[in-house]
PDB file of C-alpha atoms in Angstrom:
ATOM      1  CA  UNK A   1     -86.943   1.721  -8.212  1.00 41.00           C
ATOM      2  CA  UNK A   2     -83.922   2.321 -10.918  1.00 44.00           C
ATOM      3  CA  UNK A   3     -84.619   5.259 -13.368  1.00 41.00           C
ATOM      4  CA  UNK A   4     -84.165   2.854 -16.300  1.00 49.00           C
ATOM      5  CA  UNK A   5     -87.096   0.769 -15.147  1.00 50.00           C
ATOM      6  CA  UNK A   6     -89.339   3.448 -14.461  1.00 50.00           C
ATOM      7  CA  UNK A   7     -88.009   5.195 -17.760  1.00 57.00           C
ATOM      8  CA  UNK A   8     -88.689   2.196 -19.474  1.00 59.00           C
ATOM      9  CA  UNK A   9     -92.208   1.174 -17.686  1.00 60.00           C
ATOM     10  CA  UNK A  10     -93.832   4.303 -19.125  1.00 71.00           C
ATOM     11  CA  UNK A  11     -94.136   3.809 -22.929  1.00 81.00           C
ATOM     12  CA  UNK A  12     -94.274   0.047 -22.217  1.00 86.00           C
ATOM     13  CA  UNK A  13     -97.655   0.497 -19.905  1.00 85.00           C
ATOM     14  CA  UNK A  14     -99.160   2.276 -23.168  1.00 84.00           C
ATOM     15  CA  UNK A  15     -98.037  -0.650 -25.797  1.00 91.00           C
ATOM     16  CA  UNK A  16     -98.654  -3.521 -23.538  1.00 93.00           C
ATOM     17  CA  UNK A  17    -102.016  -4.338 -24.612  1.00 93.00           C
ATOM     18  CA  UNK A  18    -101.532  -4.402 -28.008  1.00 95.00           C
ATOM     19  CA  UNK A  19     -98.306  -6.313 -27.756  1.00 97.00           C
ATOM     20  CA  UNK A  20    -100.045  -8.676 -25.988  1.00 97.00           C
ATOM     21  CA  UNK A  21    -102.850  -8.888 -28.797  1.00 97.00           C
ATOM     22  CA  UNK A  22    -100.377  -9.365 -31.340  1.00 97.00           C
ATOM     23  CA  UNK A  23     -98.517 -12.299 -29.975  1.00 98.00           C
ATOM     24  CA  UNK A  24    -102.233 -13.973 -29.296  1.00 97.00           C
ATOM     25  CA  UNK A  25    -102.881 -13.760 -33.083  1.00 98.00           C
ATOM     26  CA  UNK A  26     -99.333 -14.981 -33.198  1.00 98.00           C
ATOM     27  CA  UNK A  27     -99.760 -17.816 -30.895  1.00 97.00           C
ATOM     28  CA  UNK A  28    -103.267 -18.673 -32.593  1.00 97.00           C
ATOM     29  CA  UNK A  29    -101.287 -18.899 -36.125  1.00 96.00           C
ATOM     30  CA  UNK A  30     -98.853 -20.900 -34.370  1.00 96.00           C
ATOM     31  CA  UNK A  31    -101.704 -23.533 -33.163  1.00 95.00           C
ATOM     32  CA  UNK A  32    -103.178 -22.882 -36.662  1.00 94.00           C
ATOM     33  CA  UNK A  33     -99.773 -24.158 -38.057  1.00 92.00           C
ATOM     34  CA  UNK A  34    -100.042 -27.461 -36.153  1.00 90.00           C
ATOM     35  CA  UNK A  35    -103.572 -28.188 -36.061  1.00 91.00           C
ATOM     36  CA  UNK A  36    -104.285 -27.711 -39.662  1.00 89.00           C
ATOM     37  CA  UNK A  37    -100.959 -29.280 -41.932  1.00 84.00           C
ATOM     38  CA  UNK A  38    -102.807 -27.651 -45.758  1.00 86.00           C
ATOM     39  CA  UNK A  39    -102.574 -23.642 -43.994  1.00 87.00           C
ATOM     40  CA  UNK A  40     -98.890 -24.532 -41.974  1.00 89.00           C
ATOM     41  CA  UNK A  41     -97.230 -21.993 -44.525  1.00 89.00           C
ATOM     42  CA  UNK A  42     -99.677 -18.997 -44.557  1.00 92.00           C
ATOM     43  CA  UNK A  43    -100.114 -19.442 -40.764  1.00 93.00           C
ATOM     44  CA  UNK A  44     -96.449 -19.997 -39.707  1.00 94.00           C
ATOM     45  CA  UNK A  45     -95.960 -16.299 -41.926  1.00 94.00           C
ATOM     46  CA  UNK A  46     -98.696 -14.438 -40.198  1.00 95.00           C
ATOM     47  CA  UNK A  47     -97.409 -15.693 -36.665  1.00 97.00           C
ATOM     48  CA  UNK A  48     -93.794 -14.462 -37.746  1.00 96.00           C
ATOM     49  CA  UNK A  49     -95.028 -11.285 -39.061  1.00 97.00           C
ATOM     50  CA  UNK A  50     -97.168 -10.591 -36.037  1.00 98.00           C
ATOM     51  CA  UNK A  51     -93.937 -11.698 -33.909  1.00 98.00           C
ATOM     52  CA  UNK A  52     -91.968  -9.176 -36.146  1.00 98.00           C
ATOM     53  CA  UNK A  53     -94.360  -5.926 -34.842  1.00 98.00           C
ATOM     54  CA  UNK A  54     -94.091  -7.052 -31.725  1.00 98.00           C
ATOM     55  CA  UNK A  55     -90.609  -6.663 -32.223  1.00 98.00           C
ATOM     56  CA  UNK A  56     -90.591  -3.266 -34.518  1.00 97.00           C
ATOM     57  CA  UNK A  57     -92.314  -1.895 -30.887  1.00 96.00           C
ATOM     58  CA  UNK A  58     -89.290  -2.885 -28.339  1.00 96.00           C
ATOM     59  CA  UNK A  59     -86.603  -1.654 -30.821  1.00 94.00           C
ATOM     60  CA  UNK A  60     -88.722   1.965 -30.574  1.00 92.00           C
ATOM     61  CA  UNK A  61     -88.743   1.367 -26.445  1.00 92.00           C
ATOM     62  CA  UNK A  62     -85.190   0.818 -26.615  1.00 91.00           C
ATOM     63  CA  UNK A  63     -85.388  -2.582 -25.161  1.00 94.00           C
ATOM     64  CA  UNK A  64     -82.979  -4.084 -27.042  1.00 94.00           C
ATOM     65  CA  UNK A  65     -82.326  -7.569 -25.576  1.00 95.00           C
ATOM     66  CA  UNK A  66     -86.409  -8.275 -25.294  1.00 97.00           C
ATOM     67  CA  UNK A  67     -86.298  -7.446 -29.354  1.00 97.00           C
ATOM     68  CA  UNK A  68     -83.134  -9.657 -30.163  1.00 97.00           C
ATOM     69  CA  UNK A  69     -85.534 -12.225 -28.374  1.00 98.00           C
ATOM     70  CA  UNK A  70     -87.900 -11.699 -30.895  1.00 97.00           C
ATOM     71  CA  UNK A  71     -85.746 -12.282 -33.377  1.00 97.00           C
ATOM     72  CA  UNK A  72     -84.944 -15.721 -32.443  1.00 97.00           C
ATOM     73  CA  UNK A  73     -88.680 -16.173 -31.971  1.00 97.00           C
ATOM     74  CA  UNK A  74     -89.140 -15.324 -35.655  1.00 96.00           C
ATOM     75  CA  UNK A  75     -85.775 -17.439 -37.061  1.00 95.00           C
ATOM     76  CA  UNK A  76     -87.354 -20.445 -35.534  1.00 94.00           C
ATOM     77  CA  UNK A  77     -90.917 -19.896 -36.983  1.00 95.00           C
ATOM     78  CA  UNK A  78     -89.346 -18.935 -40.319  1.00 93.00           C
ATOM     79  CA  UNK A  79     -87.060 -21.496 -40.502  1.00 91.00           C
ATOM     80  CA  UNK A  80     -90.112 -24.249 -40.275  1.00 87.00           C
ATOM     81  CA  UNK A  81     -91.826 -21.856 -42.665  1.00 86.00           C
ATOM     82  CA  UNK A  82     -89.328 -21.971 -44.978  1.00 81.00           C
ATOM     83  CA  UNK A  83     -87.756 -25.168 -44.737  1.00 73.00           C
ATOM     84  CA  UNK A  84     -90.674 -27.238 -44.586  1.00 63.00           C
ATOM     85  CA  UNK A  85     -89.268 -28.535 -41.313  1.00 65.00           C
ATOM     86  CA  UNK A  86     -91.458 -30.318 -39.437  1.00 74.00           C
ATOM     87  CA  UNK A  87     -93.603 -29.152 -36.969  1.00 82.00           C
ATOM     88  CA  UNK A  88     -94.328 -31.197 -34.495  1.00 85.00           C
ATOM     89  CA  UNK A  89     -95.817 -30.440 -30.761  1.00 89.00           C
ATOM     90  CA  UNK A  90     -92.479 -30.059 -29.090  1.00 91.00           C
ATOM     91  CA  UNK A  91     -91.191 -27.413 -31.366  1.00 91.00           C
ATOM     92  CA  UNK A  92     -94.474 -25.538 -31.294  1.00 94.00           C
ATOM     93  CA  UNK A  93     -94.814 -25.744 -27.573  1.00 96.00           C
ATOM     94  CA  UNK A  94     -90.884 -24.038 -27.271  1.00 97.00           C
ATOM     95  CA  UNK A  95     -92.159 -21.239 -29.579  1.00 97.00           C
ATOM     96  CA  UNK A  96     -95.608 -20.552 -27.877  1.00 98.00           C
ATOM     97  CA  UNK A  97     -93.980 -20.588 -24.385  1.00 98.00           C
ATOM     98  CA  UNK A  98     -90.995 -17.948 -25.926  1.00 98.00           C
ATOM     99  CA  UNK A  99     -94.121 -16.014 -26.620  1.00 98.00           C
ATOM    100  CA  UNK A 100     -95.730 -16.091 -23.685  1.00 98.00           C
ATOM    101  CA  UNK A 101     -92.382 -15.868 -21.397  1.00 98.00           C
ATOM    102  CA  UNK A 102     -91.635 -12.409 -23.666  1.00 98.00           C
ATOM    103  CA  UNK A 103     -95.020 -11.246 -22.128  1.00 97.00           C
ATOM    104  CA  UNK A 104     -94.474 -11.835 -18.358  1.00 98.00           C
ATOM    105  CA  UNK A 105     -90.762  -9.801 -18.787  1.00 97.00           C
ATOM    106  CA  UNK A 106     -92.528  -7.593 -20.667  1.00 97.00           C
ATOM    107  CA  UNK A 107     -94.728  -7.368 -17.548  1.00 95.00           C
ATOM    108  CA  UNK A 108     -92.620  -7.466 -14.661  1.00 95.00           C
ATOM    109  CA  UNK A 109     -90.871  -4.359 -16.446  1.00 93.00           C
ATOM    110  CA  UNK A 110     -94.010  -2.370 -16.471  1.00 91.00           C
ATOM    111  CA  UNK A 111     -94.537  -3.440 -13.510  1.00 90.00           C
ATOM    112  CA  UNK A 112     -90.661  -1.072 -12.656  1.00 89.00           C
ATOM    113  CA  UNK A 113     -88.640  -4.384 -12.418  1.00 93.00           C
ATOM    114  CA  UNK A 114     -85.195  -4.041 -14.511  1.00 91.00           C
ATOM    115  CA  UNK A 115     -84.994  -5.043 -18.253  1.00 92.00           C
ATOM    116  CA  UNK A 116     -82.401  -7.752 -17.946  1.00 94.00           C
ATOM    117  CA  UNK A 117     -82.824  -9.816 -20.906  1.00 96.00           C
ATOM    118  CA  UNK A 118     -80.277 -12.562 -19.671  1.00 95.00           C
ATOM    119  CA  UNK A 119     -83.499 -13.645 -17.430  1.00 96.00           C
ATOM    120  CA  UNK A 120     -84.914 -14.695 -21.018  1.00 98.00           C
ATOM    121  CA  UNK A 121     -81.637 -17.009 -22.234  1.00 97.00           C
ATOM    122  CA  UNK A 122     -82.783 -20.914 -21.091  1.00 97.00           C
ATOM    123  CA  UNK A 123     -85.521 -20.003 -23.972  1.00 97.00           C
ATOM    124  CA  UNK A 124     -83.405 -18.242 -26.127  1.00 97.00           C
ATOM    125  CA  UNK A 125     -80.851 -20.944 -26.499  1.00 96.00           C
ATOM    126  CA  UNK A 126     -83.582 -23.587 -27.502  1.00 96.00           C
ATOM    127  CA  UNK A 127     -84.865 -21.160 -30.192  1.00 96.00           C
ATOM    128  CA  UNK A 128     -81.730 -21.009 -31.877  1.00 95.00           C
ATOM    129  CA  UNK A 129     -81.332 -24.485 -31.736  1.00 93.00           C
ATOM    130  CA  UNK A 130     -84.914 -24.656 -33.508  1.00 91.00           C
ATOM    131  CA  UNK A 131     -83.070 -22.432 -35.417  1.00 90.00           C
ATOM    132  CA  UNK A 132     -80.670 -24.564 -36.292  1.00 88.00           C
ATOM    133  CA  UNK A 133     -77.682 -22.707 -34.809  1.00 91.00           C
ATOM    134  CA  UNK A 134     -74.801 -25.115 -32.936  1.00 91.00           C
ATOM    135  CA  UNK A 135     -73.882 -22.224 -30.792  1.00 94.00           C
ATOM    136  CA  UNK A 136     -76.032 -19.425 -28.663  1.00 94.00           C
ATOM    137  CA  UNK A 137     -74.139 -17.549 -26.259  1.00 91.00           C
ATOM    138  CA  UNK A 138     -75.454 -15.329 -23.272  1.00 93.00           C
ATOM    139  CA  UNK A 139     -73.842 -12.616 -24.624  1.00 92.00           C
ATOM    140  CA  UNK A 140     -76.420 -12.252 -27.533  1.00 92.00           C
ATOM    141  CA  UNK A 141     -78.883 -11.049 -24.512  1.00 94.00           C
ATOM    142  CA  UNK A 142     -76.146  -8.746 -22.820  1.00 89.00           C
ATOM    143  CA  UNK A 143     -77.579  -5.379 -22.522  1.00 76.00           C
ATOM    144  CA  UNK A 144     -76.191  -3.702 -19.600  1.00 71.00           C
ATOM    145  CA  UNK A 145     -77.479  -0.298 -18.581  1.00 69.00           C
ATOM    146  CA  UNK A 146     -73.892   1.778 -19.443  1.00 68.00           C
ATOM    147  CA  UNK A 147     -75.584   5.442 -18.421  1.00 64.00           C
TER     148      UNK A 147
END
């Protein structure tokens, strides 16, 4: 097993649960958001909030690329949030499985597999096209292990 997994796979073990709790109560604002049109904009803000201390906890782990992730996770929801965008199925389902693909990496790290972040990029690039960026590059998940 690499040092940086089983560096990293220590602190993670301890967060995991309540990382995972968060994005639930993220992805239950995020059905919240679709289900019920009159709450969209106080739900779509508690599910980007929620995504945001998800993200506050990787940036402490060090695990950079996983938090940039979440920031594309929270430009998408903030974006419909904001914008008034609609939100339709599709766009929810791309953010709820973002969430839930974030969780099995975040796994299969504590579980001592390596934090490449690339692994996470077919999602990533459809967030920041929900996003509304016309160009997402690999590179924004490029976090190589230079120790």
């Amino acid at each position: 097993m690499p040092i940086e997994s089983t560096s990293l796979s220590s602190p993670l073990i301890w967060l995991k649960n309540e990382i995972d709790r968060t994005l639930g109560v993220a992805r239950s604002g995020l059905a919240q958001a679709v289900n019920e049109p009159d709450s969209r904009p106080a739900s779509l803000e508690a599910c980007e909030n929620q995504v945001r201390q998800v993200r506050g906890s990787l940036i402490f782990m060090g695990l950079d690329g996983a938090a940039r992730f979440c920031f594309a996770i929270e430009s998408a929801v903030r974006r419909h949030a904001e914008s008034g965008a609609k939100l339709n199925q599709i766009t929810a389902s791309i953010v709820d499985r973002s969430m839930f693909a974030l969780s099995q990496y975040l796994d299969d790290i504590a579980k001592g597999e390596a934090d490449v972040p690339l692994k996470l990029f077919p999602l990533h690039r459809e967030l920041g096209e929900l996003s509304g960026r016309t160009e997402v590059l690999e590179i924004e998940l490029f976090y190589p292990d230079i120790s």
